[in-house]
CSV table of C-alpha atoms in Angstrom, one decimal:
chain,number,residue,atom,x,y,z
A,1,MET,CA,87.2,39.0,54.9
A,2,PHE,CA,85.0,41.9,53.7
A,3,ILE,CA,83.7,44.0,56.6
A,4,GLY,CA,80.1,45.1,55.7
A,5,LYS,CA,79.9,47.6,58.6
A,6,SER,CA,82.8,49.6,57.1
A,7,LEU,CA,80.8,50.0,53.9
A,8,THR,CA,77.7,51.0,55.8
A,9,ASN,CA,79.5,53.6,57.8
A,10,ILE,CA,81.3,55.3,54.9
A,11,ARG,CA,78.2,55.1,52.7
A,12,ILE,CA,76.2,57.1,55.3
A,13,LEU,CA,79.2,59.4,55.8
A,14,TYR,CA,79.0,60.3,52.1
A,15,ASP,CA,75.2,60.8,52.4
A,16,LEU,CA,74.3,58.0,50.0
A,17,SER,CA,71.4,55.6,50.3
A,18,ARG,CA,71.8,52.0,49.3
A,19,SER,CA,69.9,52.6,46.1
A,20,GLN,CA,72.1,55.6,45.2
A,21,LEU,CA,75.3,53.7,45.8
A,22,ALA,CA,73.9,50.7,43.8
A,23,GLU,CA,73.3,53.0,40.9
A,24,LYS,CA,76.8,54.4,41.0
A,25,ILE,CA,78.6,51.1,40.9
A,26,GLY,CA,76.1,49.2,38.7
A,27,VAL,CA,74.6,46.6,41.1
A,28,THR,CA,71.3,46.2,42.7
A,29,GLU,CA,70.2,47.7,46.0
A,30,GLN,CA,69.8,44.1,47.3
A,31,ALA,CA,73.4,43.5,46.5
A,32,ILE,CA,74.5,46.5,48.6
A,33,TRP,CA,72.3,45.2,51.5
A,34,GLN,CA,74.0,41.8,51.1
A,35,TYR,CA,77.5,43.3,51.2
A,36,GLU,CA,76.7,45.3,54.3
A,37,ASN,CA,75.2,42.4,56.2
A,38,GLY,CA,77.9,39.9,55.4
A,39,TYR,CA,76.0,37.6,53.1
A,40,VAL,CA,78.1,38.3,50.0
A,41,SER,CA,81.5,39.7,49.4
A,42,PRO,CA,81.9,42.2,46.4
A,43,LYS,CA,84.0,41.2,43.4
A,44,LEU,CA,87.3,43.0,42.8
A,45,GLU,CA,85.7,45.1,40.1
A,46,THR,CA,83.1,46.4,42.6
A,47,ILE,CA,85.8,47.0,45.3
A,48,ASN,CA,87.7,49.1,42.8
A,49,LYS,CA,84.6,51.2,42.2
A,50,LEU,CA,83.9,51.6,45.9
A,51,LYS,CA,87.4,52.8,46.7
A,52,GLU,CA,87.2,55.5,43.9
A,53,ILE,CA,83.8,56.7,45.2
A,54,PHE,CA,84.9,56.9,48.8
A,55,ASP,CA,88.6,58.0,48.4
A,56,VAL,CA,90.0,55.0,50.2
A,57,LYS,CA,92.3,52.1,49.5
A,58,GLY,CA,90.8,48.7,48.4
A,59,THR,CA,92.0,47.2,51.7
A,60,TYR,CA,89.8,49.7,53.6
A,61,PHE,CA,86.9,47.3,53.5
A,62,TYR,CA,89.0,44.4,54.9
A,63,THR,CA,90.3,46.1,58.0
A,64,SER,CA,88.7,47.9,61.0
A,65,ASP,CA,87.7,51.4,60.0
A,66,LEU,CA,88.2,54.7,61.9
A,67,LEU,CA,85.1,54.2,64.0
A,68,GLU,CA,85.9,50.7,65.0
A,69,LYS,CA,89.5,51.7,66.0
A,70,TYR,CA,88.9,55.0,67.7
A,71,GLY,CA,85.2,55.7,67.9
A,72,GLN,CA,82.6,55.3,70.6
A,73,GLU,CA,78.9,56.0,71.1
A,74,ASN,CA,79.7,59.7,71.7
A,75,ILE,CA,77.1,61.5,69.6
A,76,ASP,CA,73.3,61.7,70.4
A,77,ARG,CA,71.7,62.7,67.1
A,78,VAL,CA,68.7,64.2,68.9
A,79,ASN,CA,71.0,66.9,70.3
A,80,ILE,CA,72.2,68.3,67.0
A,81,ALA,CA,71.2,71.9,66.7
A,82,TYR,CA,70.7,73.0,63.1
A,83,ARG,CA,70.7,76.6,61.9
A,84,SER,CA,67.8,76.0,59.5
A,85,GLU,CA,64.3,77.2,58.9
A,86,THR,CA,62.9,73.7,59.0
A,87,ILE,CA,63.4,70.5,61.0
A,88,ASN,CA,65.7,68.3,59.0
A,89,SER,CA,64.9,64.8,57.8
A,90,ALA,CA,65.9,61.7,59.6
A,91,HIS,CA,68.1,60.8,56.6
A,92,LYS,CA,70.1,64.0,56.8
A,93,THR,CA,70.5,63.8,60.6
A,94,HIS,CA,71.8,60.3,60.2
A,95,SER,CA,74.4,61.4,57.7
A,96,GLU,CA,75.6,64.3,59.8
A,97,THR,CA,75.7,62.2,63.0
A,98,MET,CA,78.0,59.8,61.1
A,99,TYR,CA,80.2,62.7,60.1
A,100,LEU,CA,80.5,63.8,63.7
A,101,GLN,CA,81.4,60.3,64.8
A,102,TYR,CA,84.1,60.1,62.2
A,103,VAL,CA,85.5,63.5,63.1
A,104,ASP,CA,85.4,62.7,66.8
A,105,ALA,CA,87.2,59.4,66.2
A,106,PHE,CA,89.8,61.1,64.0
A,107,LEU,CA,90.5,63.6,66.8
A,108,LYS,CA,90.9,60.9,69.3
A,109,LYS,CA,93.4,59.2,67.0
A,110,ILE,CA,95.6,62.3,66.6
A,111,GLU,CA,95.3,63.5,70.2
A,112,GLY,CA,97.4,60.8,71.9
A,113,LYS,CA,100.3,63.1,72.6
A,114,ILE,CA,98.5,66.4,73.0
A,115,SER,CA,97.5,68.2,76.2
A,116,TYR,CA,94.9,70.9,75.7
A,117,PRO,CA,94.7,74.0,77.9
A,118,LYS,CA,91.6,74.3,80.1
A,119,ASN,CA,88.3,74.1,78.3
A,120,THR,CA,86.8,77.6,78.8
A,121,LEU,CA,83.6,76.7,77.0
A,122,PHE,CA,82.9,73.7,79.2
A,123,GLU,CA,83.4,75.9,82.3
A,124,LEU,CA,81.2,78.6,80.8
A,125,ARG,CA,78.5,76.0,80.0
A,126,GLU,CA,78.5,74.8,83.6
A,127,GLU,CA,78.2,78.4,84.8
A,128,VAL,CA,75.3,78.9,82.5
A,129,VAL,CA,73.5,75.8,83.7
A,130,SER,CA,74.0,76.9,87.3
A,131,PHE,CA,72.7,80.4,86.5
A,132,LEU,CA,69.6,79.0,84.7
A,133,ARG,CA,68.9,76.7,87.6
A,134,THR,CA,69.0,79.5,90.2
A,135,HIS,CA,67.2,82.1,88.1
A,136,VAL,CA,64.2,80.1,86.7
A,137,ASN,CA,61.8,83.0,87.4
A,138,LEU,CA,63.8,85.5,85.4
A,139,GLU,CA,62.3,86.5,82.1
A,140,ARG,CA,63.8,84.5,79.2
A,141,GLN,CA,65.1,87.7,77.5
A,142,GLN,CA,66.9,88.7,80.6
A,143,GLN,CA,68.4,85.2,80.9
A,144,ILE,CA,69.7,85.4,77.4
A,145,SER,CA,71.1,88.9,77.7
A,146,TYR,CA,73.0,87.9,80.9
A,147,ILE,CA,74.4,84.7,79.3
A,148,ALA,CA,75.4,86.6,76.1
A,149,ALA,CA,77.3,89.2,78.1
A,150,LEU,CA,79.0,86.5,80.3
A,151,ALA,CA,80.0,84.5,77.2
A,152,ARG,CA,81.5,87.6,75.6
A,153,GLU,CA,83.6,88.2,78.7
A,154,LYS,CA,84.7,84.6,79.2
A,155,ILE,CA,85.6,84.0,75.6
A,156,GLY,CA,87.7,87.2,75.5
A,157,LEU,CA,86.0,89.4,72.9
A,158,SER,CA,86.8,93.1,73.1
A,159,LYS,CA,84.0,95.3,74.4
A,160,THR,CA,84.1,97.3,71.2
A,161,SER,CA,84.7,94.7,68.4
A,162,ASN,CA,84.0,91.2,67.2
A,163,LYS,CA,87.4,90.8,65.6
A,164,ASN,CA,88.9,87.3,65.9
A,165,LEU,CA,85.6,85.8,66.8
A,166,LEU,CA,86.3,82.4,65.1
A,167,PHE,CA,89.8,82.2,66.6
A,168,LEU,CA,88.5,83.0,70.1
A,169,LEU,CA,85.8,80.4,69.8
A,170,GLU,CA,88.3,77.7,68.8
A,171,LYS,CA,90.6,78.8,71.5
A,172,SER,CA,87.8,78.5,74.1
A,173,GLY,CA,87.5,74.8,73.4
A,174,ILE,CA,85.2,74.5,70.4
A,175,PHE,CA,86.2,72.5,67.4
A,176,VAL,CA,84.9,74.2,64.2
A,177,PHE,CA,84.8,72.4,60.8
A,178,GLU,CA,83.6,73.3,57.4
A,179,LYS,CA,81.7,70.9,55.1
A,180,GLU,CA,79.0,70.7,52.5
A,181,ILE,CA,75.8,70.5,54.4
A,182,GLY,CA,73.2,71.4,51.8
A,183,GLN,CA,71.1,74.3,50.7
A,184,SER,CA,68.8,74.6,53.7
A,185,ILE,CA,71.3,74.4,56.5
A,186,ASP,CA,73.7,77.1,57.4
A,187,ALA,CA,75.5,75.4,60.3
A,188,TYR,CA,74.9,73.1,63.2
A,189,SER,CA,76.4,72.4,66.6
A,190,ILE,CA,76.4,69.7,69.4
A,191,TRP,CA,78.0,68.7,72.7
A,192,THR,CA,79.4,65.2,72.7
A,193,ASN,CA,78.8,62.9,75.6
A,194,ASP,CA,82.3,63.5,76.8
A,195,HIS,CA,81.8,67.3,76.7
A,196,ARG,CA,83.5,68.3,73.5
A,197,ALA,CA,81.7,71.1,71.6
A,198,TYR,CA,81.5,71.1,67.8
A,199,ILE,CA,80.3,73.7,65.3
A,200,ILE,CA,80.0,72.7,61.7
A,201,LEU,CA,79.8,75.5,59.1
A,202,GLY,CA,78.3,75.0,55.7
A,203,THR,CA,80.5,75.8,52.7
A,204,LEU,CA,77.9,77.7,50.7
A,205,LYS,CA,79.4,81.1,49.7
A,206,LYS,CA,78.4,83.5,52.5
A,207,SER,CA,79.8,86.9,53.6
A,208,ALA,CA,82.1,87.1,56.7
A,209,VAL,CA,79.5,89.0,58.7
A,210,ARG,CA,76.8,86.3,58.0
A,211,ARG,CA,79.2,83.6,59.0
A,212,ASN,CA,79.9,85.5,62.3
A,213,PHE,CA,76.1,85.4,63.0
A,214,ASP,CA,76.1,81.7,62.3
A,215,LEU,CA,78.9,81.2,64.8
A,216,ALA,CA,77.2,83.3,67.4
A,217,HIS,CA,73.9,81.5,66.7
A,218,GLU,CA,75.5,78.1,67.3
A,219,LEU,CA,77.2,79.3,70.4
A,220,GLY,CA,73.8,80.3,71.7
A,221,HIS,CA,72.5,76.7,71.1
A,222,LEU,CA,75.6,75.3,72.9
A,223,LEU,CA,75.0,77.4,76.0
A,224,LEU,CA,71.2,77.9,76.1
A,225,HIS,CA,70.1,74.5,74.8
A,226,TYR,CA,72.5,71.9,76.3
A,227,LYS,CA,71.0,68.5,76.0
A,228,ALA,CA,67.9,69.8,74.2
A,229,GLU,CA,66.3,67.2,72.0
A,230,PHE,CA,65.9,69.1,68.7
A,231,THR,CA,64.7,66.2,66.5
A,232,THR,CA,61.8,65.4,68.8
A,233,ARG,CA,60.4,69.0,68.7
A,234,ASN,CA,57.4,70.0,66.7
A,235,THR,CA,57.7,72.9,64.3
A,236,ALA,CA,56.6,75.6,66.7
A,237,GLU,CA,59.0,74.4,69.5
A,238,TYR,CA,61.8,74.1,67.0
A,239,LYS,CA,61.3,77.7,65.8
A,240,LEU,CA,61.3,78.9,69.4
A,241,LEU,CA,64.7,77.4,70.0
A,242,GLU,CA,66.0,79.0,66.7
A,243,LYS,CA,64.5,82.4,67.8
A,244,GLU,CA,66.3,82.1,71.1
A,245,ALA,CA,69.6,81.4,69.4
A,246,ASP,CA,69.1,84.4,67.1
A,247,THR,CA,68.3,86.6,70.1
A,248,PHE,CA,71.5,85.3,71.8
A,249,ALA,CA,73.5,86.1,68.6
A,250,SER,CA,72.2,89.6,68.5
A,251,GLU,CA,72.9,90.2,72.2
A,252,PHE,CA,76.3,88.6,72.0
A,253,LEU,CA,77.6,90.4,68.8
A,254,LEU,CA,76.1,93.8,69.6
A,255,PRO,CA,76.3,94.5,73.4
A,256,ASP,CA,73.7,97.1,74.3
A,257,ASN,CA,75.7,99.8,76.0
A,258,GLU,CA,78.4,100.1,73.3
A,259,PHE,CA,75.9,99.7,70.5
A,260,ILE,CA,73.7,102.5,71.8
A,261,LYS,CA,76.7,104.8,72.0
A,262,ASP,CA,77.6,104.0,68.4
A,263,PHE,CA,74.1,104.2,67.0
A,264,THR,CA,73.2,107.5,68.5
A,265,LYS,CA,75.9,109.1,66.2
A,266,ILE,CA,74.0,108.0,63.1
A,267,THR,CA,71.9,110.8,61.6
A,268,LYS,CA,70.0,109.1,58.7
A,269,LYS,CA,68.7,106.1,60.6
A,270,SER,CA,66.5,104.8,57.8
A,271,ASN,CA,69.3,104.8,55.3
A,272,PRO,CA,71.2,101.4,55.1
A,273,ASP,CA,74.3,103.1,53.8
A,274,ALA,CA,74.5,105.1,57.1
A,275,TYR,CA,75.2,101.8,58.9
A,276,ILE,CA,78.3,100.9,56.9
A,277,GLU,CA,80.8,102.1,59.4
A,278,LEU,CA,79.0,100.2,62.2
A,279,LYS,CA,79.2,97.1,60.0
A,280,GLN,CA,82.9,97.5,59.6
A,281,LYS,CA,83.4,98.0,63.3
A,282,TRP,CA,81.2,95.1,64.6
A,283,LEU,CA,81.5,92.8,61.6
A,284,VAL,CA,77.7,92.1,61.5
A,285,SER,CA,75.3,92.7,58.6
A,286,LEU,CA,73.4,95.9,58.0
A,287,GLN,CA,70.2,94.1,58.6
A,288,ALA,CA,71.4,92.7,62.0
A,289,ILE,CA,72.2,96.3,63.0
A,290,ALA,CA,68.7,97.5,62.0
A,291,ILE,CA,67.0,94.7,63.9
A,292,LYS,CA,69.0,95.4,67.0
A,293,ALA,CA,68.3,99.2,66.8
A,294,PHE,CA,64.5,98.6,66.3
A,295,LYS,CA,64.5,96.2,69.3
A,296,LEU,CA,66.1,98.8,71.4
A,297,LYS,CA,63.7,101.4,70.1
A,298,LEU,CA,66.5,103.5,68.7
A,299,ILE,CA,64.5,103.7,65.4
A,300,GLU,CA,60.8,104.0,64.9
A,301,TYR,CA,58.6,101.6,63.0
A,302,GLN,CA,58.4,103.8,59.9
A,303,GLN,CA,62.2,104.3,59.8
A,304,TYR,CA,62.6,100.5,60.2
A,305,ARG,CA,60.1,99.9,57.4
A,306,TYR,CA,61.8,102.4,55.1
A,307,PHE,CA,65.2,100.8,55.9
A,308,TYR,CA,64.0,97.4,54.5
A,309,MET,CA,62.4,99.0,51.5
A,310,SER,CA,65.8,100.6,50.8
A,311,ILE,CA,67.6,97.2,51.4
A,312,ASN,CA,65.4,95.6,48.8
A,313,LYS,CA,65.7,98.5,46.3
A,314,LYS,CA,69.5,98.6,46.6
A,315,GLY,CA,69.9,94.8,46.3
A,316,TYR,CA,71.4,94.5,49.7
A,317,LYS,CA,69.3,91.5,50.5
A,318,GLU,CA,71.7,89.5,48.4
A,319,LYS,CA,74.9,91.4,48.7
A,320,GLU,CA,75.7,94.3,51.1
A,321,PRO,CA,78.5,96.9,50.9
A,322,LEU,CA,81.8,95.5,52.3
A,323,ASP,CA,80.8,91.9,51.7
A,324,ASP,CA,83.7,91.6,49.2
A,325,VAL,CA,86.1,93.5,51.5
A,326,ILE,CA,85.7,91.9,54.9
A,327,LEU,CA,87.8,88.7,54.8
A,328,ILE,CA,86.1,85.3,55.6
A,329,ASN,CA,88.1,83.5,58.3
A,330,ARG,CA,88.4,79.8,58.1
A,331,PRO,CA,88.7,77.3,61.0
A,332,SER,CA,92.4,76.7,61.8
A,333,LYS,CA,92.6,74.8,65.1
A,334,VAL,CA,92.7,71.3,63.8
A,335,LYS,CA,95.0,72.4,61.0
A,336,SER,CA,97.4,73.8,63.5
A,337,ILE,CA,97.2,70.6,65.6
A,338,LEU,CA,98.1,68.6,62.5
A,339,GLN,CA,100.8,71.0,61.5
A,340,LEU,CA,102.4,70.7,65.0
A,341,LEU,CA,102.3,66.9,64.9
A,342,PHE,CA,103.7,66.8,61.3
A,343,GLU,CA,106.5,69.2,62.0
A,344,LYS,CA,107.5,67.6,65.3
A,345,ASN,CA,107.6,64.2,63.5
A,346,ILE,CA,105.0,62.8,66.0
A,347,LEU,CA,102.7,61.9,63.1
A,348,SER,CA,103.0,61.8,59.4
A,349,VAL,CA,100.5,62.0,56.5
A,350,SER,CA,101.8,58.6,55.4
A,351,THR,CA,101.0,57.1,58.8
A,352,LEU,CA,97.5,58.5,58.6
A,353,ILE,CA,97.0,57.2,55.1
A,354,ASP,CA,98.4,53.7,55.9
A,355,ASP,CA,96.8,53.3,59.3
A,356,LEU,CA,93.3,54.4,58.1
A,357,GLN,CA,93.7,52.9,54.6
A,358,ILE,CA,92.5,56.1,53.0
A,359,ASN,CA,93.6,58.7,50.4
A,360,LYS,CA,94.5,62.3,51.0
A,361,ARG,CA,91.2,63.4,49.5
A,362,PHE,CA,89.4,61.6,52.3
A,363,LEU,CA,91.4,63.6,54.9
A,364,THR,CA,90.3,66.8,53.1
A,365,LYS,CA,86.6,65.7,53.1
A,366,LEU,CA,86.8,64.8,56.8
A,367,THR,CA,88.7,67.9,58.0
A,368,GLY,CA,87.7,70.5,55.5
A,369,ILE,CA,91.5,71.3,55.1
A,370,ASP,CA,92.8,71.9,51.6
A,371,GLU,CA,94.5,68.8,50.1
A,372,ALA,CA,97.5,71.0,49.3
A,373,PHE,CA,98.2,71.2,53.1
A,374,PHE,CA,98.5,67.4,53.2
A,375,ASP,CA,100.5,67.3,49.9
A,376,GLN,CA,103.0,69.7,51.4
A,377,TYR,CA,103.9,67.4,54.3
A,378,TYR,CA,103.6,64.2,52.2
A,379,ARG,CA,106.3,65.5,49.8
A,380,LEU,CA,108.6,66.4,52.7
A,381,GLU,CA,108.5,62.7,53.8
A,382,ASN,CA,110.0,61.7,50.5
A,383,LYS,CA,113.3,63.5,50.7
A,384,THR,CA,115.8,63.5,47.9
A,385,PHE,CA,119.5,64.2,48.4
A,386,SER,CA,120.4,67.8,48.1
A,387,ILE,CA,123.7,69.8,48.3
A,388,SER,CA,123.0,70.8,51.9
A,389,ASP,CA,122.8,67.1,52.8
A,390,LEU,CA,126.4,66.4,51.6
A,391,ASN,CA,127.8,68.1,54.7
A,392,ILE,CA,131.3,68.4,53.0
A,393,LYS,CA,133.7,71.2,52.2
A,394,VAL,CA,135.2,72.1,48.9
A,395,ASN,CA,139.0,72.8,49.0
């Protein structure tokens, strides 16, 4: 029997409306509605089109999907914190919520035989909540500065570098994924109802230093705005939350004392090129350095203004020095978990494909991990006889 809910879920995951899907497969929007609500079952020709669009097997729509098997009501869409200049549409939020539900269900499927170390980020969040509760009269800037310093210490960042930021965030307990989000969103984050933290990074081409700021910005949301209802905020309230996350990111990535020591050694403070060594050390953008320096009153307004005039003149708004040199790190936690499970023969790519009734491309879409990774382990499952397998001696 065709399961309409499976079609609804995967359609939303792929960010398609009923009318868009109808156009792709050559039926009416009403027909899609009928399929999803169990009034009509699609013809075989339609099933074949659906499986091509969604990277699944034809039987996918006749068995319980990933959400039905392993999912739960674990994501509150109002709590999704977007790094974006504007509040996002209900349609977009619906799609990203569905993605988070799929990812969360997928992790629950593969985690059966895994024991994680302590969740540092959860402990940090609880400490932050306690601090905010007992320091309600402290100015917000002071609260953010304290929390940023605490986070840096707990996560294990060096006092003088932001090297390995992504690795340390994943190690602390955050699950970081990459996916296509759209032109207007850089990243987003959320706590699930069972206290798992997610950061989702967009795949638009960005420099490593800008990605670091995205990560720090989302960490700020996770710590400062736990359970905040982002989608119910008006524009002014939403921008205030974004501004606080930006402030956190600046405080977190450029701790005052060390930054001041470094910045006082710069002679031409209005020249962006004079900041290149600091960019290489702290792995943040030239503009982030200037904003921090101006905030700390290490440069005067005229110097700050001339800095931005130079930034525009040199074309650094689009591309800064070292952007092609500093390597962009990619999330590796989930990939490492899968690698462990595959290599210990606890799980196989074939098992995932058969159990979920999907193709390898679907795994890539869901996890952001290159298809070549799954191909590598899939090929190893289909062994052919080699000389080493003969286990005989030649006289």
